[in-house]
Amino acid sequence: MDDEVFRALADPSRRQLLDALNTQNGQTLRELCAGLSMARQSVSKHLAVLEAANLVSTVRRGREKHHYLNAEPINAIADRWINRYDRRRVQLFADLKTALEAETMNFVYTTYIKTTPERLWRALTEPEFTTQYWGLHFETDWKPGSEMVWQMGKATMAGPGQVVLEHKPYTRLAYAWHHMTPDFQAEAGIKDDLFQRISSEPLSKVAFDLEPVDGQVKLTVTHTGFEPGSAIREMITEGWPAVLADLKSFVETSPALVS
């Protein structure tokens, strides 16, 4: 995968597309073509290369496909190679990583996990597994509209609207992001001023899309519903990559899910 990422980034036209998405994330093919001096066919081909390298994630809405930057490959390259580069190259990677994680109203992150949709689904929903890589579990029957209670250590998070939104086994799962309760503040060690900000924000929505690809599962996490300047948006930008990295490691190595 590293080779694909390096080849994708080597082309100036593809870097231009990434710059365009960094300026306005979530664009359609039509919007990207309108903002760039490239033919539609060329844009489509370059986007296909960026998708293959996992640098761009797509989310379909009706008949249109929206394109989002995906920082996961840059995170992986940084983790693997960062110590082998001199200061100047390190800065280049840091700048690119920052650009790919730049704040947008939606958060989209794609990773590939060597497992099956069934096993990954269990890791996303069953308490005995979520506690091992996430440190929390959910109490719910997973039916759309059912209440979700989050249990994280001594903290219990529940409240109006905190429900299951979609439940399509092995394909798609979505639920409302939890209420920011005093229990959560104490468990997470959040300062009072930050807690005042996040507790006043409306609930957001997170969705997990699972797609089998060549013996792996392409997992796309889409977190939406943030207000401008959202403090929660800032928090999940740091939190999701860490959680998904732990999820990937757990699913690919846990005897209960590998066997």
mmCIF file of C-alpha atoms in Angstrom:
data_model
loop_
_atom_site.group_PDB
_atom_site.id
_atom_site.type_symbol
_atom_site.label_atom_id
_atom_site.label_comp_id
_atom_site.label_asym_id
_atom_site.label_seq_id
_atom_site.Cartn_x
_atom_site.Cartn_y
_atom_site.Cartn_z
ATOM 1 C CA MET A 1 0.000 0.000 0.000
ATOM 2 C CA ASP A 2 2.904 2.402 0.702
ATOM 3 C CA ASP A 3 4.018 2.123 -2.936
ATOM 4 C CA GLU A 4 0.525 3.010 -4.155
ATOM 5 C CA VAL A 5 0.413 6.048 -1.882
ATOM 6 C CA PHE A 6 3.822 7.309 -3.036
ATOM 7 C CA ARG A 7 2.891 6.800 -6.710
ATOM 8 C CA ALA A 8 -0.413 8.592 -6.209
ATOM 9 C CA LEU A 9 1.243 11.574 -4.540
ATOM 10 C CA ALA A 10 3.977 11.798 -7.185
ATOM 11 C CA ASP A 11 1.597 13.168 -9.810
ATOM 12 C CA PRO A 12 1.041 16.962 -9.630
ATOM 13 C CA SER A 13 -2.514 16.690 -10.973
ATOM 14 C CA ARG A 14 -3.455 14.297 -8.186
ATOM 15 C CA ARG A 15 -1.868 16.594 -5.628
ATOM 16 C CA GLN A 16 -3.975 19.384 -7.135
ATOM 17 C CA LEU A 17 -7.096 17.292 -6.566
ATOM 18 C CA LEU A 18 -6.089 16.709 -2.943
ATOM 19 C CA ASP A 19 -5.533 20.458 -2.561
ATOM 20 C CA ALA A 20 -9.016 21.092 -3.970
ATOM 21 C CA LEU A 21 -10.547 18.679 -1.470
ATOM 22 C CA ASN A 22 -8.506 20.219 1.319
ATOM 23 C CA THR A 23 -10.059 23.573 0.440
ATOM 24 C CA GLN A 24 -13.584 22.136 0.232
ATOM 25 C CA ASN A 25 -14.026 18.540 1.329
ATOM 26 C CA GLY A 26 -16.876 16.332 0.156
ATOM 27 C CA GLN A 27 -17.041 17.542 -3.462
ATOM 28 C CA THR A 28 -18.743 15.675 -6.296
ATOM 29 C CA LEU A 29 -17.014 14.911 -9.595
ATOM 30 C CA ARG A 30 -18.936 17.762 -11.210
ATOM 31 C CA GLU A 31 -17.799 20.221 -8.532
ATOM 32 C CA LEU A 32 -14.178 19.119 -8.805
ATOM 33 C CA CYS A 33 -14.214 19.466 -12.597
ATOM 34 C CA ALA A 34 -15.693 22.955 -12.345
ATOM 35 C CA GLY A 35 -12.903 24.134 -10.080
ATOM 36 C CA LEU A 36 -9.973 22.623 -11.980
ATOM 37 C CA SER A 37 -8.591 23.014 -15.507
ATOM 38 C CA MET A 38 -8.799 19.263 -16.160
ATOM 39 C CA ALA A 39 -11.081 17.253 -18.389
ATOM 40 C CA ARG A 40 -13.774 15.227 -16.645
ATOM 41 C CA GLN A 41 -12.208 11.970 -17.852
ATOM 42 C CA SER A 42 -8.813 12.978 -16.439
ATOM 43 C CA VAL A 43 -10.316 13.914 -13.095
ATOM 44 C CA SER A 44 -12.138 10.578 -12.956
ATOM 45 C CA LYS A 45 -8.935 8.651 -13.685
ATOM 46 C CA HIS A 46 -6.929 10.556 -11.083
ATOM 47 C CA LEU A 47 -9.667 10.088 -8.477
ATOM 48 C CA ALA A 48 -9.641 6.341 -9.175
ATOM 49 C CA VAL A 49 -5.901 6.249 -8.439
ATOM 50 C CA LEU A 50 -6.368 8.252 -5.238
ATOM 51 C CA GLU A 51 -9.196 5.941 -4.148
ATOM 52 C CA ALA A 52 -7.067 2.873 -4.886
ATOM 53 C CA ALA A 53 -4.317 4.363 -2.697
ATOM 54 C CA ASN A 54 -6.952 5.062 -0.002
ATOM 55 C CA LEU A 55 -6.114 8.771 -0.031
ATOM 56 C CA VAL A 56 -9.692 9.622 -0.998
ATOM 57 C CA SER A 57 -12.871 8.109 0.434
ATOM 58 C CA THR A 58 -16.259 8.339 -1.224
ATOM 59 C CA VAL A 59 -19.749 8.540 0.218
ATOM 60 C CA ARG A 60 -22.761 8.093 -2.057
ATOM 61 C CA ARG A 61 -25.756 10.350 -1.496
ATOM 62 C CA GLY A 62 -28.562 9.513 -3.828
ATOM 63 C CA ARG A 63 -27.185 9.531 -7.367
ATOM 64 C CA GLU A 64 -24.085 11.544 -6.510
ATOM 65 C CA LYS A 65 -20.780 10.418 -5.050
ATOM 66 C CA HIS A 66 -18.968 12.816 -2.694
ATOM 67 C CA HIS A 67 -15.192 12.685 -2.283
ATOM 68 C CA TYR A 68 -13.353 13.154 1.012
ATOM 69 C CA LEU A 69 -9.717 13.269 2.023
ATOM 70 C CA ASN A 70 -8.597 10.232 4.010
ATOM 71 C CA ALA A 71 -5.630 10.636 6.369
ATOM 72 C CA GLU A 72 -5.213 6.932 7.238
ATOM 73 C CA PRO A 73 -2.477 6.140 4.635
ATOM 74 C CA ILE A 74 -0.449 9.180 5.701
ATOM 75 C CA ASN A 75 -0.780 8.153 9.351
ATOM 76 C CA ALA A 76 0.433 4.659 8.459
ATOM 77 C CA ILE A 77 3.407 5.929 6.448
ATOM 78 C CA ALA A 78 4.356 8.356 9.186
ATOM 79 C CA ASP A 79 4.252 5.608 11.812
ATOM 80 C CA ARG A 80 6.342 3.243 9.696
ATOM 81 C CA TRP A 81 8.884 5.510 8.050
ATOM 82 C CA ILE A 82 9.075 8.763 9.991
ATOM 83 C CA ASN A 83 12.342 7.929 11.789
ATOM 84 C CA ARG A 84 14.096 7.228 8.493
ATOM 85 C CA TYR A 85 13.624 10.707 7.078
ATOM 86 C CA ASP A 86 15.596 13.867 7.748
ATOM 87 C CA ARG A 87 14.023 16.941 9.341
ATOM 88 C CA ARG A 88 12.917 18.477 6.052
ATOM 89 C CA ARG A 89 11.121 15.333 4.916
ATOM 90 C CA VAL A 90 9.535 14.917 8.315
ATOM 91 C CA GLN A 91 8.116 18.420 8.002
ATOM 92 C CA LEU A 92 6.729 17.623 4.555
ATOM 93 C CA PHE A 93 4.872 14.617 5.960
ATOM 94 C CA ALA A 94 3.662 16.617 8.949
ATOM 95 C CA ASP A 95 2.320 19.347 6.674
ATOM 96 C CA LEU A 96 0.543 16.840 4.448
ATOM 97 C CA LYS A 97 -0.889 14.946 7.420
ATOM 98 C CA THR A 98 -2.190 18.240 8.833
ATOM 99 C CA ALA A 99 -3.736 19.141 5.478
ATOM 100 C CA LEU A 100 -5.498 15.805 5.174
ATOM 101 C CA GLU A 101 -6.898 16.143 8.686
ATOM 102 C CA ALA A 102 -7.932 19.779 8.234
ATOM 103 C CA GLU A 103 -11.233 20.641 9.856
ATOM 104 C CA THR A 104 -14.337 20.124 7.746
ATOM 105 C CA MET A 105 -17.924 19.764 8.805
ATOM 106 C CA ASN A 106 -17.811 16.031 8.070
ATOM 107 C CA PHE A 107 -15.248 13.494 9.208
ATOM 108 C CA VAL A 108 -14.615 10.567 6.839
ATOM 109 C CA TYR A 109 -11.965 7.924 7.492
ATOM 110 C CA THR A 110 -11.322 4.694 5.581
ATOM 111 C CA THR A 111 -9.171 1.740 6.569
ATOM 112 C CA TYR A 112 -8.746 -1.838 5.324
ATOM 113 C CA ILE A 113 -8.892 -4.719 7.810
ATOM 114 C CA LYS A 114 -7.909 -8.316 7.106
ATOM 115 C CA THR A 115 -11.069 -10.030 8.309
ATOM 116 C CA THR A 116 -14.621 -10.769 7.224
ATOM 117 C CA PRO A 117 -17.651 -8.465 7.462
ATOM 118 C CA GLU A 118 -19.194 -10.843 9.995
ATOM 119 C CA ARG A 119 -16.189 -10.740 12.325
ATOM 120 C CA LEU A 120 -15.765 -6.989 12.016
ATOM 121 C CA TRP A 121 -19.466 -6.528 12.750
ATOM 122 C CA ARG A 122 -19.060 -8.497 15.968
ATOM 123 C CA ALA A 123 -16.109 -6.307 16.956
ATOM 124 C CA LEU A 124 -18.204 -3.170 16.399
ATOM 125 C CA THR A 125 -21.274 -4.328 18.315
ATOM 126 C CA GLU A 126 -20.524 -6.974 20.947
ATOM 127 C CA PRO A 127 -19.558 -5.747 24.458
ATOM 128 C CA GLU A 128 -16.899 -8.414 25.036
ATOM 129 C CA PHE A 129 -14.990 -7.055 22.036
ATOM 130 C CA THR A 130 -15.584 -3.272 22.177
ATOM 131 C CA THR A 131 -14.279 -3.167 25.755
ATOM 132 C CA GLN A 132 -10.974 -4.680 24.662
ATOM 133 C CA TYR A 133 -9.961 -2.114 22.034
ATOM 134 C CA TRP A 134 -12.203 0.871 22.887
ATOM 135 C CA GLY A 135 -12.595 0.626 26.654
ATOM 136 C CA LEU A 136 -16.393 0.925 26.495
ATOM 137 C CA HIS A 137 -19.478 -1.036 25.527
ATOM 138 C CA PHE A 138 -23.052 -0.420 24.430
ATOM 139 C CA GLU A 139 -26.259 -1.612 26.039
ATOM 140 C CA THR A 140 -28.892 -1.887 23.301
ATOM 141 C CA ASP A 141 -30.798 -4.402 21.195
ATOM 142 C CA TRP A 142 -29.452 -2.674 18.038
ATOM 143 C CA LYS A 143 -32.907 -2.162 16.544
ATOM 144 C CA PRO A 144 -33.311 1.191 14.712
ATOM 145 C CA GLY A 145 -34.858 3.676 17.124
ATOM 146 C CA SER A 146 -33.776 1.768 20.228
ATOM 147 C CA GLU A 147 -31.986 3.592 23.016
ATOM 148 C CA MET A 148 -28.216 3.195 23.281
ATOM 149 C CA VAL A 149 -26.568 3.390 26.683
ATOM 150 C CA TRP A 150 -22.805 3.898 26.636
ATOM 151 C CA GLN A 151 -20.772 2.419 29.488
ATOM 152 C CA MET A 152 -17.194 3.678 29.760
ATOM 153 C CA GLY A 153 -15.521 2.722 33.022
ATOM 154 C CA LYS A 154 -17.641 4.285 35.775
ATOM 155 C CA ALA A 155 -19.410 6.586 33.331
ATOM 156 C CA THR A 156 -22.892 6.015 31.952
ATOM 157 C CA MET A 157 -23.964 8.077 28.947
ATOM 158 C CA ALA A 158 -27.617 8.120 27.930
ATOM 159 C CA GLY A 159 -30.314 10.614 27.042
ATOM 160 C CA PRO A 160 -32.968 11.723 24.537
ATOM 161 C CA GLY A 161 -32.080 11.022 20.921
ATOM 162 C CA GLN A 162 -29.161 8.749 21.765
ATOM 163 C CA VAL A 163 -30.470 5.898 19.647
ATOM 164 C CA VAL A 164 -29.608 3.380 16.959
ATOM 165 C CA LEU A 165 -30.192 4.987 13.562
ATOM 166 C CA GLU A 166 -29.399 2.186 11.108
ATOM 167 C CA HIS A 167 -28.686 -1.512 11.535
ATOM 168 C CA LYS A 168 -27.965 -3.564 8.404
ATOM 169 C CA PRO A 169 -25.878 -6.534 9.606
ATOM 170 C CA TYR A 170 -22.433 -6.855 8.055
ATOM 171 C CA THR A 171 -23.048 -3.814 5.817
ATOM 172 C CA ARG A 172 -23.957 -0.592 7.650
ATOM 173 C CA LEU A 173 -24.340 0.564 11.242
ATOM 174 C CA ALA A 174 -25.194 4.088 12.388
ATOM 175 C CA TYR A 175 -26.051 5.674 15.708
ATOM 176 C CA ALA A 176 -26.273 9.038 17.440
ATOM 177 C CA TRP A 177 -23.061 10.165 19.103
ATOM 178 C CA HIS A 178 -23.507 10.209 22.833
ATOM 179 C CA HIS A 179 -24.585 12.846 25.331
ATOM 180 C CA MET A 180 -21.682 14.550 27.055
ATOM 181 C CA THR A 181 -22.621 13.849 30.666
ATOM 182 C CA PRO A 182 -20.864 14.792 33.931
ATOM 183 C CA ASP A 183 -20.045 11.078 34.255
ATOM 184 C CA PHE A 184 -18.200 11.268 30.954
ATOM 185 C CA GLN A 185 -16.397 14.442 32.019
ATOM 186 C CA ALA A 186 -15.124 12.771 35.183
ATOM 187 C CA GLU A 187 -14.106 9.535 33.452
ATOM 188 C CA ALA A 188 -12.310 11.307 30.594
ATOM 189 C CA GLY A 189 -10.759 14.022 32.783
ATOM 190 C CA ILE A 190 -12.196 16.884 30.727
ATOM 191 C CA LYS A 191 -11.703 20.411 32.036
ATOM 192 C CA ASP A 192 -14.774 22.457 32.962
ATOM 193 C CA ASP A 193 -14.455 25.031 30.159
ATOM 194 C CA LEU A 194 -14.175 22.361 27.467
ATOM 195 C CA PHE A 195 -17.033 20.382 29.008
ATOM 196 C CA GLN A 196 -19.274 23.438 28.878
ATOM 197 C CA ARG A 197 -18.582 23.710 25.156
ATOM 198 C CA ILE A 198 -19.114 20.073 24.233
ATOM 199 C CA SER A 199 -22.152 19.532 26.466
ATOM 200 C CA SER A 200 -23.988 22.375 24.722
ATOM 201 C CA GLU A 201 -23.533 20.894 21.235
ATOM 202 C CA PRO A 202 -26.278 18.839 19.543
ATOM 203 C CA LEU A 203 -25.898 15.092 19.043
ATOM 204 C CA SER A 204 -23.985 14.078 15.945
ATOM 205 C CA LYS A 205 -24.154 10.873 13.896
ATOM 206 C CA VAL A 206 -21.535 8.221 13.177
ATOM 207 C CA ALA A 207 -21.930 5.581 10.471
ATOM 208 C CA PHE A 208 -19.855 2.497 9.708
ATOM 209 C CA ASP A 209 -19.925 1.087 6.167
ATOM 210 C CA LEU A 210 -18.424 -2.367 5.582
ATOM 211 C CA GLU A 211 -17.470 -3.589 2.115
ATOM 212 C CA PRO A 212 -15.543 -6.811 1.363
ATOM 213 C CA VAL A 213 -12.558 -6.166 -0.927
ATOM 214 C CA ASP A 214 -10.030 -8.863 -1.936
ATOM 215 C CA GLY A 215 -10.062 -10.808 1.311
ATOM 216 C CA GLN A 216 -10.269 -7.661 3.437
ATOM 217 C CA VAL A 217 -13.012 -5.383 4.651
ATOM 218 C CA LYS A 218 -13.033 -1.753 3.608
ATOM 219 C CA LEU A 219 -14.341 0.103 6.651
ATOM 220 C CA THR A 220 -15.469 3.694 6.134
ATOM 221 C CA VAL A 221 -16.392 5.741 9.190
ATOM 222 C CA THR A 222 -18.423 8.885 8.518
ATOM 223 C CA HIS A 223 -19.122 11.254 11.414
ATOM 224 C CA THR A 224 -21.459 14.144 10.618
ATOM 225 C CA GLY A 225 -23.764 16.730 12.147
ATOM 226 C CA PHE A 226 -21.284 19.202 13.627
ATOM 227 C CA GLU A 227 -21.844 22.898 14.112
ATOM 228 C CA PRO A 228 -19.252 25.418 12.871
ATOM 229 C CA GLY A 229 -16.362 25.559 15.332
ATOM 230 C CA SER A 230 -17.460 22.317 17.000
ATOM 231 C CA ALA A 231 -15.238 21.248 19.901
ATOM 232 C CA ILE A 232 -16.486 17.676 19.535
ATOM 233 C CA ARG A 233 -15.332 17.753 15.893
ATOM 234 C CA GLU A 234 -11.848 18.631 17.097
ATOM 235 C CA MET A 235 -11.891 15.818 19.642
ATOM 236 C CA ILE A 236 -13.034 13.068 17.281
ATOM 237 C CA THR A 237 -10.435 14.102 14.678
ATOM 238 C CA GLU A 238 -7.781 12.945 17.138
ATOM 239 C CA GLY A 239 -9.835 10.147 18.670
ATOM 240 C CA TRP A 240 -11.124 8.202 15.676
ATOM 241 C CA PRO A 241 -7.734 7.414 14.077
ATOM 242 C CA ALA A 242 -6.524 5.987 17.397
ATOM 243 C CA VAL A 243 -9.692 3.933 17.962
ATOM 244 C CA LEU A 244 -9.672 2.562 14.417
ATOM 245 C CA ALA A 245 -5.995 1.661 14.605
ATOM 246 C CA ASP A 246 -6.698 -0.289 17.802
ATOM 247 C CA LEU A 247 -9.761 -1.888 16.178
ATOM 248 C CA LYS A 248 -7.728 -3.014 13.165
ATOM 249 C CA SER A 249 -4.980 -4.491 15.357
ATOM 250 C CA PHE A 250 -7.505 -6.215 17.620
ATOM 251 C CA VAL A 251 -9.578 -7.748 14.827
ATOM 252 C CA GLU A 252 -6.533 -9.002 12.932
ATOM 253 C CA THR A 253 -4.895 -10.612 15.981
ATOM 254 C CA SER A 254 -7.638 -11.613 18.425
ATOM 255 C CA PRO A 255 -8.001 -15.435 18.529
ATOM 256 C CA ALA A 256 -11.748 -15.072 19.041
ATOM 257 C CA LEU A 257 -12.079 -13.182 15.758
ATOM 258 C CA VAL A 258 -9.257 -14.648 13.665
ATOM 259 C CA SER A 259 -10.147 -18.332 14.064
#
